[in-house]
CSV table of C-alpha atoms in Angstrom, one decimal:
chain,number,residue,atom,x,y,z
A,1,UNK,CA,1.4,79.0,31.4
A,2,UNK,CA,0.2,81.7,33.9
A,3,UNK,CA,2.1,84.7,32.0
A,4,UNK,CA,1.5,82.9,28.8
A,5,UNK,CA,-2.3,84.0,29.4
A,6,UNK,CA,-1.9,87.1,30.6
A,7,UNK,CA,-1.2,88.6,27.1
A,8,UNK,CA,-4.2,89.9,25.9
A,9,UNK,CA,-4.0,88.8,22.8
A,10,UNK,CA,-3.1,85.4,23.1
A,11,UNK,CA,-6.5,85.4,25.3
A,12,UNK,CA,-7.9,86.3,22.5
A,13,UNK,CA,-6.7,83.9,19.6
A,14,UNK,CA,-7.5,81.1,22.2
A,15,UNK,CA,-11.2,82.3,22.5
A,16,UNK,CA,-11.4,82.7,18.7
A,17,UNK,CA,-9.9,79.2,17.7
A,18,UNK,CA,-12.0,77.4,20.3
A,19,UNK,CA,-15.0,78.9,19.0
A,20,UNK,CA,-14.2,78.4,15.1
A,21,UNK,CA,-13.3,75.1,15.8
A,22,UNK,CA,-16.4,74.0,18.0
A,23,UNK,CA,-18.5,75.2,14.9
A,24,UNK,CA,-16.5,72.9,12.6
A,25,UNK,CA,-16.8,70.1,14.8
A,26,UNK,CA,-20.4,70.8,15.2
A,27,UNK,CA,-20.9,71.0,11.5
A,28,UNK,CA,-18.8,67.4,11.2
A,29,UNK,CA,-22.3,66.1,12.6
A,30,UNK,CA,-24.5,68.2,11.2
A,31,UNK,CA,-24.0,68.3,8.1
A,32,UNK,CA,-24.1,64.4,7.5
A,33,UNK,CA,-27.5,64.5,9.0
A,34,UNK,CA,-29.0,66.9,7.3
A,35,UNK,CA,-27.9,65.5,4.0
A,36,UNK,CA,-29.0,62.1,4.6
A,37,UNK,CA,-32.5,63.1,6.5
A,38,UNK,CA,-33.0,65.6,3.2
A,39,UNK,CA,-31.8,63.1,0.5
A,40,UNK,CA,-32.0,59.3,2.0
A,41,UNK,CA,-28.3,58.8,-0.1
A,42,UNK,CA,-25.7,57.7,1.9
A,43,UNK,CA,-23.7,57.9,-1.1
A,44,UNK,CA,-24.5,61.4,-1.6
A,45,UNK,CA,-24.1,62.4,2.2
A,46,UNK,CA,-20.8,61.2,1.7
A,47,UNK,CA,-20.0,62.6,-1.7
A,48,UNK,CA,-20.9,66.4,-0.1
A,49,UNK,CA,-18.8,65.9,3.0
A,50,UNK,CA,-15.4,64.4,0.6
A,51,UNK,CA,-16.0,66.9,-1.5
A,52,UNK,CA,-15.7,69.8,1.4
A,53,UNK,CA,-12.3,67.6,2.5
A,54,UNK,CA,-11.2,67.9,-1.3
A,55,UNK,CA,-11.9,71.4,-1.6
A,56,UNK,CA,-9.6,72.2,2.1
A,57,UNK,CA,-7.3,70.2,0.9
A,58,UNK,CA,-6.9,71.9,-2.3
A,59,UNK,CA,-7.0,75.6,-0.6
A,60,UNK,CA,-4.4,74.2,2.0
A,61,UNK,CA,-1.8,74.4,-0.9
A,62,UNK,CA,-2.2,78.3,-1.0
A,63,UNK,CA,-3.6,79.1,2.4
A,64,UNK,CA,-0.4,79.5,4.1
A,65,UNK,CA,0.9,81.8,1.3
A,66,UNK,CA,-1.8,83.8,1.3
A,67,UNK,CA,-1.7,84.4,5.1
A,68,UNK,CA,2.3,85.1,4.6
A,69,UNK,CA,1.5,87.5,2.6
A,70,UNK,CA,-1.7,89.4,4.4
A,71,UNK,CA,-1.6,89.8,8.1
A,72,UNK,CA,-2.7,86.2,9.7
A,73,UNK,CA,-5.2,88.5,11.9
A,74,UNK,CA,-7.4,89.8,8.9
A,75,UNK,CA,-7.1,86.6,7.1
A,76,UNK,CA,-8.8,85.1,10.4
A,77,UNK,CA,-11.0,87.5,11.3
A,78,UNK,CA,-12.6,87.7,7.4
A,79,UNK,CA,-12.5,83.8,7.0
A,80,UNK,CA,-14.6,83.3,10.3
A,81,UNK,CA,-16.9,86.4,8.9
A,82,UNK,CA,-17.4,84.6,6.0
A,83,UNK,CA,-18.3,80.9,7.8
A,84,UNK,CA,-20.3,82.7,10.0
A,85,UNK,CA,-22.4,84.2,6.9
A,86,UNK,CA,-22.7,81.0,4.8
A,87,UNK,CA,-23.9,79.1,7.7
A,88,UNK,CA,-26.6,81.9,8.1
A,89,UNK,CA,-27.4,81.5,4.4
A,90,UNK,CA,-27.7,77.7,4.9
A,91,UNK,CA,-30.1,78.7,7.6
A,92,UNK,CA,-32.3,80.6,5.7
A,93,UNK,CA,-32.5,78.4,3.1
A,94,UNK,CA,-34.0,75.5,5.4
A,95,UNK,CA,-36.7,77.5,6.3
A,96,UNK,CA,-38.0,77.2,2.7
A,97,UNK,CA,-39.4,73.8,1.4
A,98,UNK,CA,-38.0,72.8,-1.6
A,99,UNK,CA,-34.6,74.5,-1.0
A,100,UNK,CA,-32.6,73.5,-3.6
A,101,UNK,CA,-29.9,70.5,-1.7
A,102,UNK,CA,-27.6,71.1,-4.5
A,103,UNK,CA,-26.9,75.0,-3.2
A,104,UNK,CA,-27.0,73.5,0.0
A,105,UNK,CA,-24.2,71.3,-0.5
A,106,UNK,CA,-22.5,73.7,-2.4
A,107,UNK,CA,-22.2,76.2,0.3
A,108,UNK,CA,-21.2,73.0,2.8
A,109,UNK,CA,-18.3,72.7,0.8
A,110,UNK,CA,-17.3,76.4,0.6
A,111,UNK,CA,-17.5,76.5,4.0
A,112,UNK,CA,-15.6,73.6,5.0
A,113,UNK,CA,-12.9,74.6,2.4
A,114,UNK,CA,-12.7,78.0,4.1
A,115,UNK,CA,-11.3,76.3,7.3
A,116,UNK,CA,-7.6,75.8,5.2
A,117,UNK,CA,-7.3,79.0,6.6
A,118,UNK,CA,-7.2,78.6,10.1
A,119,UNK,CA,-4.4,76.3,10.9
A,120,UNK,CA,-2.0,79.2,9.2
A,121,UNK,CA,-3.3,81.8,10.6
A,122,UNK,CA,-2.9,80.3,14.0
A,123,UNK,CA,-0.1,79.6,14.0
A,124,UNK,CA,1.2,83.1,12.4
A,125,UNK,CA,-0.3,85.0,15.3
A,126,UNK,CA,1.3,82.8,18.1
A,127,UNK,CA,4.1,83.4,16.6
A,128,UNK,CA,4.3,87.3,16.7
A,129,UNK,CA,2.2,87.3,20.2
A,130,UNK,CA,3.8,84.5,22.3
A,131,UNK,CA,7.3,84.8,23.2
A,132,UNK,CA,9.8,82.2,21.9
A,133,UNK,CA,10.1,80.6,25.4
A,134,UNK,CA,6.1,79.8,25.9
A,135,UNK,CA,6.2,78.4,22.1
A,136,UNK,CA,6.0,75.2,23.3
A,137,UNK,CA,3.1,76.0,26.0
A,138,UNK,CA,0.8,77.6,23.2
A,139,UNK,CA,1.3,74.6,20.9
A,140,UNK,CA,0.0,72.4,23.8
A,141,UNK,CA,-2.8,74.5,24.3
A,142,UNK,CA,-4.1,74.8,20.4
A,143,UNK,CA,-3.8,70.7,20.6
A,144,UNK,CA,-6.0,69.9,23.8
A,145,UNK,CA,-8.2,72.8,23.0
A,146,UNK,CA,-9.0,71.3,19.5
A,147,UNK,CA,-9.7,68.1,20.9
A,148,UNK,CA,-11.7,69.6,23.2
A,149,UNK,CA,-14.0,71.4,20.9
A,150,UNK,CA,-14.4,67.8,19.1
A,151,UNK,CA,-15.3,66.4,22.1
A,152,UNK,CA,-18.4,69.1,23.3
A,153,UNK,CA,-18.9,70.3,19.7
A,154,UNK,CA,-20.2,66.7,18.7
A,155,UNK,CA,-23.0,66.2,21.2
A,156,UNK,CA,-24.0,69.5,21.8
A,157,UNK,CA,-24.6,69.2,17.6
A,158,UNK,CA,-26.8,66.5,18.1
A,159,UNK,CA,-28.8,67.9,20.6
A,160,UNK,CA,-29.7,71.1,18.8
A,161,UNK,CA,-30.1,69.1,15.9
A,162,UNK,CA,-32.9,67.2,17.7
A,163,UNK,CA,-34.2,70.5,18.3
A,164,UNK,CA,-34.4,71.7,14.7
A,165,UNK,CA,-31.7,71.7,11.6
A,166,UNK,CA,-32.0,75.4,11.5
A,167,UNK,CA,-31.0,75.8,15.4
A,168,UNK,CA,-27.7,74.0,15.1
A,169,UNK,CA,-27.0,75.6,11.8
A,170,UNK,CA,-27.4,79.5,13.6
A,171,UNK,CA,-25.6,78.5,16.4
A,172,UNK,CA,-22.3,77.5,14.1
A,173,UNK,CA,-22.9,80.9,12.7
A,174,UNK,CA,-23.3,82.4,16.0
A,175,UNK,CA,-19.9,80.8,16.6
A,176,UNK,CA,-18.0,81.5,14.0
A,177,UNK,CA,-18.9,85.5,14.2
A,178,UNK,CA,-17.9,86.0,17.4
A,179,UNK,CA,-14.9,84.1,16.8
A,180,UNK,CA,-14.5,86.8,14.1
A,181,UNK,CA,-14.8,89.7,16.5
A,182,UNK,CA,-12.4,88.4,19.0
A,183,UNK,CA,-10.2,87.9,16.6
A,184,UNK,CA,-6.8,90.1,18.0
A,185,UNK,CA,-6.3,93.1,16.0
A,186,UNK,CA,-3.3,94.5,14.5
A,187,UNK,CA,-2.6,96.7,16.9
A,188,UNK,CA,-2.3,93.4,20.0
A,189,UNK,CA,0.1,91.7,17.0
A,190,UNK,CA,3.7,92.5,17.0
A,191,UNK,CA,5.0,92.4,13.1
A,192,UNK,CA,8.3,90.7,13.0
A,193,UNK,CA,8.4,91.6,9.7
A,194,UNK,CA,7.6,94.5,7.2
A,195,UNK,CA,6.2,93.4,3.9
A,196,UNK,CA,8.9,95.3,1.9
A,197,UNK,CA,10.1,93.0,-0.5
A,198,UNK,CA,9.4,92.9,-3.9
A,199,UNK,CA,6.0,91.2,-4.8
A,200,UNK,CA,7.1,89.1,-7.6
A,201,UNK,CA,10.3,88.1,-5.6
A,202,UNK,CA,8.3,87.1,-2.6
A,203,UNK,CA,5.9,85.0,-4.7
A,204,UNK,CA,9.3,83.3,-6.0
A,205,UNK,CA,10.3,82.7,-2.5
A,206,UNK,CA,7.2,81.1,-1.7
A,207,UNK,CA,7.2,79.2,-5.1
A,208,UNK,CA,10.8,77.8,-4.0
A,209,UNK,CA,10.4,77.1,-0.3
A,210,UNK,CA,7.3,74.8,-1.0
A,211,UNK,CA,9.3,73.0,-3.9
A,212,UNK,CA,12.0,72.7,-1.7
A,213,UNK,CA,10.2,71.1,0.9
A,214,UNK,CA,8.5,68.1,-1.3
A,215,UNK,CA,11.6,67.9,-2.4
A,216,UNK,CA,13.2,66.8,1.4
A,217,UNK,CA,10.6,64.9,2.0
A,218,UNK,CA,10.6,62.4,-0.4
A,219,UNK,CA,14.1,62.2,-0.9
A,220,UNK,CA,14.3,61.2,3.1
A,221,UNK,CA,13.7,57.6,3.3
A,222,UNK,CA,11.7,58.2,7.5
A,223,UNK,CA,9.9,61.0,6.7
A,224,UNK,CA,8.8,59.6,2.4
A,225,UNK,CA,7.7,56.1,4.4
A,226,UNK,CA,5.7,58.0,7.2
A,227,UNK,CA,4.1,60.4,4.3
A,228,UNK,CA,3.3,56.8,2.6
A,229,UNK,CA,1.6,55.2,5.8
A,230,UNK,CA,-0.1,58.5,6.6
A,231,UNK,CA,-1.9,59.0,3.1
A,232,UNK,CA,-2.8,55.1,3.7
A,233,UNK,CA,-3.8,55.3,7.4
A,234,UNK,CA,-6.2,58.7,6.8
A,235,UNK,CA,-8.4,56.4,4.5
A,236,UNK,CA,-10.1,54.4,7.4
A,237,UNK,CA,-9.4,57.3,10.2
A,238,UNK,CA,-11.5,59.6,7.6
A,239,UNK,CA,-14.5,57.0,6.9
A,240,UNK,CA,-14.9,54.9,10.2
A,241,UNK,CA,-17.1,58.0,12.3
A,242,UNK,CA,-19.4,58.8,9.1
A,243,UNK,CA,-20.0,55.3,8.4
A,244,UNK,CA,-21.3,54.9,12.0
A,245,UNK,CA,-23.3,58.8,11.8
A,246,UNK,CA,-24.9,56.8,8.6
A,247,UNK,CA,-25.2,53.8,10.2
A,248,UNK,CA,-26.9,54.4,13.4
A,249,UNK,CA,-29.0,57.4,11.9
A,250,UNK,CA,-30.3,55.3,9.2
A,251,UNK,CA,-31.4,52.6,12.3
A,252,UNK,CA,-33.3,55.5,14.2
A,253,UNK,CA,-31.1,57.0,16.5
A,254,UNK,CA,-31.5,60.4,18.1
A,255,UNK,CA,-29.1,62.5,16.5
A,256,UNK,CA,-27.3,63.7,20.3
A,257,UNK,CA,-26.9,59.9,20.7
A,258,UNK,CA,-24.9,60.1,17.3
A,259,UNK,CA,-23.0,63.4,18.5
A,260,UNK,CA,-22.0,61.2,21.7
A,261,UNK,CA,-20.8,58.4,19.5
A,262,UNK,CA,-18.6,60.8,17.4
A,263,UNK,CA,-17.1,62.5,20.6
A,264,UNK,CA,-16.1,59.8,21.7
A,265,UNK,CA,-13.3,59.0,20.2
A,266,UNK,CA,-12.2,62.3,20.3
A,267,UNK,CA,-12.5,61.9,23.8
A,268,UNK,CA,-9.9,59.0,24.0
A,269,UNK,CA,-7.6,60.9,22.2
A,270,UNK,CA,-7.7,63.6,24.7
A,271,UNK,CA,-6.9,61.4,27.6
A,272,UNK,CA,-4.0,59.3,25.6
A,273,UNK,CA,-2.3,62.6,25.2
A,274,UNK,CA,-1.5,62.4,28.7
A,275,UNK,CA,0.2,59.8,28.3
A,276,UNK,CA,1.9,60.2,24.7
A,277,UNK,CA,4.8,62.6,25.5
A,278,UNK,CA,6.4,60.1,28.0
A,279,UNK,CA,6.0,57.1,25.6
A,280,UNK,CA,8.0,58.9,22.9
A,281,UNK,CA,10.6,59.1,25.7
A,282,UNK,CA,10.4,55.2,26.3
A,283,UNK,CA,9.7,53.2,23.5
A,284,UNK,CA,11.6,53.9,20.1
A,285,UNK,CA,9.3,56.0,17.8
A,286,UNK,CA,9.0,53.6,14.7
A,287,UNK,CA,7.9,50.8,17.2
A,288,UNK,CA,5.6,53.4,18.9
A,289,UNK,CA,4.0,54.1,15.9
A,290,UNK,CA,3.6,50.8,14.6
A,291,UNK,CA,1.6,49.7,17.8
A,292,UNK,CA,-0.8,53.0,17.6
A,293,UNK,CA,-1.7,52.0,14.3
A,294,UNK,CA,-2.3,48.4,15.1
A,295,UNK,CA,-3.8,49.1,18.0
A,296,UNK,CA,-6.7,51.6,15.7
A,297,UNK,CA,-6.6,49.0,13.7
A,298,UNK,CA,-7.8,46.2,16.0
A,299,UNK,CA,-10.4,48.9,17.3
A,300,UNK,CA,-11.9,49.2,13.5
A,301,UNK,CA,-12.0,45.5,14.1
A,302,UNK,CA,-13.7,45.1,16.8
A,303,UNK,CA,-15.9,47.5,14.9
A,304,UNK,CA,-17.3,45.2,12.6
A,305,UNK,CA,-18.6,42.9,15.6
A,306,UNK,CA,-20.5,45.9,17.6
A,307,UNK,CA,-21.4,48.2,15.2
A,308,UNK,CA,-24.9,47.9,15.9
A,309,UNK,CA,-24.3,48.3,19.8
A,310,UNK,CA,-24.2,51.7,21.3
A,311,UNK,CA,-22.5,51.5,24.5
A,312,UNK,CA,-20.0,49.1,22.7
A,313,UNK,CA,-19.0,51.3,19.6
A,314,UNK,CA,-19.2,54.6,22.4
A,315,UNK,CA,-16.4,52.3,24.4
A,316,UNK,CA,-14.8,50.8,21.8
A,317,UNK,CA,-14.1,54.2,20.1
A,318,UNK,CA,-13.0,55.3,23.3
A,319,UNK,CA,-9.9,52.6,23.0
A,320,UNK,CA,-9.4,53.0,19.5
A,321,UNK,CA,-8.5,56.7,20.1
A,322,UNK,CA,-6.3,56.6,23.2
A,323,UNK,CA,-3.2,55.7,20.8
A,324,UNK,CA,-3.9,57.9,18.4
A,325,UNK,CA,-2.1,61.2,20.5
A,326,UNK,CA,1.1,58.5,20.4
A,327,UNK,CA,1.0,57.9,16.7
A,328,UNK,CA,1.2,61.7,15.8
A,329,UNK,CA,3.6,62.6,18.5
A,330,UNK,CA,6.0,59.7,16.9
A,331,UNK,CA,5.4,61.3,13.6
A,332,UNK,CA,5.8,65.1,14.9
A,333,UNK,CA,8.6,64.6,16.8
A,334,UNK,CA,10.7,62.3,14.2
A,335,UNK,CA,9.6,65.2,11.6
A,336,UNK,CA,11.1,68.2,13.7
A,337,UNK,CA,14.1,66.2,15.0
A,338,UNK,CA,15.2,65.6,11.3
A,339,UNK,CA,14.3,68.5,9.5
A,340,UNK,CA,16.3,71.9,9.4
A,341,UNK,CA,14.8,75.2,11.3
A,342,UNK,CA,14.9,77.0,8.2
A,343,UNK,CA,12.7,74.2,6.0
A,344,UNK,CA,10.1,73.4,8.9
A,345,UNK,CA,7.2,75.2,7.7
A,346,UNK,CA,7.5,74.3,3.9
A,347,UNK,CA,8.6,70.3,5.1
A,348,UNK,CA,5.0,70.2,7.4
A,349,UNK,CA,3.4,70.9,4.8
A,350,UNK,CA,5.2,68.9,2.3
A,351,UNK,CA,4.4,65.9,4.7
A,352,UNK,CA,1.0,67.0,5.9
A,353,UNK,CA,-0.7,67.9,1.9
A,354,UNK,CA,0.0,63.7,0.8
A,355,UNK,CA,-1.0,62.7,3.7
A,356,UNK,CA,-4.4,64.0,3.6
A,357,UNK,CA,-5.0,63.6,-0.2
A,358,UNK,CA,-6.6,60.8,0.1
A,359,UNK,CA,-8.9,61.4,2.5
A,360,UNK,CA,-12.1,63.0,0.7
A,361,UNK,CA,-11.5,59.2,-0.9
A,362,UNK,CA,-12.3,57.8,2.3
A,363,UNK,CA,-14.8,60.1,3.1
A,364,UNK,CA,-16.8,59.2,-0.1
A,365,UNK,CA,-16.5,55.6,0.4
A,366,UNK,CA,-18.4,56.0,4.0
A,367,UNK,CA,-21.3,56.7,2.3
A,368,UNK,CA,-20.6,54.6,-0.7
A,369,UNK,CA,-19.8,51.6,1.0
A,370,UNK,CA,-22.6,52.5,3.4
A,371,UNK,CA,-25.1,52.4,0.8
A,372,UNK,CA,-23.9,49.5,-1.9
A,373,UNK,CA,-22.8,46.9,1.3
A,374,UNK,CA,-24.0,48.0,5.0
A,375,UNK,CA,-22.1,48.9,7.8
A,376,UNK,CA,-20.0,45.7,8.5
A,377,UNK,CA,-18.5,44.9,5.1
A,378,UNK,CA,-17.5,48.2,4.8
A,379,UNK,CA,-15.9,48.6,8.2
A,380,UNK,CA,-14.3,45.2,7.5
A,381,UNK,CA,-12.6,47.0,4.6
A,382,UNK,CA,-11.7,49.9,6.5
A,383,UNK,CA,-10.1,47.7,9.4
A,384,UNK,CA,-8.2,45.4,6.2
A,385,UNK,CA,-7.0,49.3,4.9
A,386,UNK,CA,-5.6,50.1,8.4
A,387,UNK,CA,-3.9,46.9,8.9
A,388,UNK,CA,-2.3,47.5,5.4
A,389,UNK,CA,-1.0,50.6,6.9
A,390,UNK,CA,0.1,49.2,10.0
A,391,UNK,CA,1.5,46.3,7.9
A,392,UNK,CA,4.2,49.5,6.0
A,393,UNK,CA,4.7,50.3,9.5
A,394,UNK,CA,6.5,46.4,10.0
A,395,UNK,CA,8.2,46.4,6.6
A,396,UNK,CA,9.3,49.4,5.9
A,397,UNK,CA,13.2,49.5,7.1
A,398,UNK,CA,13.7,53.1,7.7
A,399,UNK,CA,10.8,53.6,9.5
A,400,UNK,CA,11.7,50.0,11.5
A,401,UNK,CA,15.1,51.8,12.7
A,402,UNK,CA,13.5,55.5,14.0
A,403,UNK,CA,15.2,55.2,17.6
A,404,UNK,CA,13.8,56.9,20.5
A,405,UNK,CA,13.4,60.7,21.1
A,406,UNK,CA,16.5,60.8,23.0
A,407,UNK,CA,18.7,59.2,20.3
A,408,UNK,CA,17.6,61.2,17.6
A,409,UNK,CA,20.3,63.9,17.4
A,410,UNK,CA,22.4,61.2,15.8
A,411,UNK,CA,20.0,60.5,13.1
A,412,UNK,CA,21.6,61.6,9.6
């Protein structure tokens, strides 16, 4: 780790990323609030924010070929540019009354569409600044330090919220430019390869390699049932921290009291990481999965019993998200032990685009639910949704038989 941060700019992409991603955890609070304290829908609030989920995932098809084929730095540095200006915009605009909410919400979801851009670029840049050896190290780092910047983005949110809309919003922007200056340039970025190949061929290429890898997903019976549980799963884990924004909002709450309530989770998921890497050594990654999800699934729950409680959901979300780092260790590990070096890129995103589809669903149905039958039926339904998932987890054989980490190498 020690010489892995002493290249500049590796420094400088960790700075960047932790500031980008601290505004979009910020803006995972905000914007909820200022919807619903502006409109009074719950519905709407969470139309807007399924929509900006919609419109990532959408833009995640092509992000990572458009970053193949521009350097991953000016990608970065002119998407962060851009968030940093529509969240400026956004500020302006509340300073008017009778700002239309419609461009509002509009420029919400350009901006939350924008961040397909980031996970790409990332991980292009560690790639030609990090040296194969501190691969692993840098990988670690991106993980916790997302986390991280969920866990402070979320309450710091709240409390500048308190302070005025307008303050948070400038402060994402503030954010999100910096991130754009520090940015490494070109000339901190070793190019492992020259961009001399055909256009037209390349764009085949691309075309070919993302066919390819749908195409070994779902013809793999582990990796087509963990895409299955996945798209299932990301229903509940995508509603369950709106619903209680709405929820608690709509009762009065201070809105840092609903940025603690949404870090906290994040927070258990940070401290069950410690503790995921050795359970993947231990217990056999089906089972391991299986038990994360039921274990989120008893915490959703639980859920619908303190929901109105604020030191109970803050602890209870706590325990819901300590298996969570065990669940996607299981899946990432499993992926990368079966899938050939050549196909990883195209595969993770074959396995990562299904999974996620469904989520603006989920989204939308915080606020829906919200608003047509209050907090507990629709938690209720979010808890019956996990256990449905967890429920694959039992029945499906092939994901039954995944062994443990160590046995993997014999897996067909």
């Amino acid at each position: 780790m020690p010489s892995l941060m002493r290249v500049p700019g590796y420094q400088r992409l960790v700075c960047a990323m932790a500031l980008n991603q601290t505004g979009y955890a910020m803006a995972a609070v905000v914007v909820p609030l200022l919807i619903f304290d502006v409109t009074g829908n719950p519905t709407l609030t969470g139309l807007v924010s399924g929509l900006g989920t919609g419109a990532l995932v959408l833009l995640s098809l092509l992000s990572g070929a458009v970053t193949d084929r521009l350097h991953a730095s000016r990608v970065l540095r002119v998407v962060a540019l851009t968030q940093a200006i529509v969240w400026f915009v956004i500020a302006g605009l509340l300073t008017f009354e009778g700002a239309s909410i419609w461009l509002i919400a509009g420029l919400v979801i350009f901006a939350a569409a924008l961040g397909a851009f980031d996970a790409p670029s990332e991980q292009s840049l560690i790639k030609k600044i990090v040296a194969p050896n501190d691969l692993g190290s840098a990988n670690a780092v991106a993980h916790g330090r997302e986390s991280a910047a969920e866990v402070l983005g979320g309450p710091f949110a709240g409390f500048l919220y308190a302070i005025g809309p307008q303050v948070a919003v400038i402060v994402q922007g503030v954010a999100h430019g910096i991130a754009s200056i520090l940015v490494p340039p070109k000339t901190l970025v070793s190019r492992n390869r020259e961009s001399t190949e055909d256009d037209d061929a390349y764009s085949s290429s691309i075309i070919k390699a993302a066919a390819d890898g749908f195409r070994f997903v779902f013809s793999h019976p582990g990796l087509r049932g963990i895409t299955l549980v996945a798209a299932v799963a990301n229903i509940p884990m995508s509603a369950f921290i709106l619903l209680l924004i709405l929820s608690f909002r709509a009762s009065g709450n201070s809105a840092f009291i609903i940025g603690l309530i949404s870090a906290s989770f994040g927070l258990g998921v940070i401290v069950g990481s410690f503790f995921a890497g050795e359970l993947t050594k231990r217990i056999a990654l089906g089972r391991l999965g299986a038990l994360a999800l039921a274990f989120f699934s008893g915490g959703l729950l639980l859920l619908t019993v303190v929901n109105h409680n604020v030191v109970a959901t803050i602890v209870v979300l706590f325990i819901a998200g300590l298996p969570l780092a065990s669940f996607n260790s299981a899946i990432g590990a499993y992926t990368a032990a079966v899938t050939p070096e050549s196909q990883m890129g195209a595969v993770t995103t074959a396995s990562t685009v299904p999974g996620i589809f469904l989520m603006p669903l989920g989204i939308f149905f915080a606020g829906f639910g919200f608003d047509q039958w209050g907090v507990t039926t629709s938690m209720s339904i979010l808890a019956a949704v996990s256990a449905a998932a967890t429920a694959l987890t039992f029945v499906h054989a092939p994901l039954r038989a995944i062994p443990l980490l160590s046995e993997l190498d014999d897996q067909p």
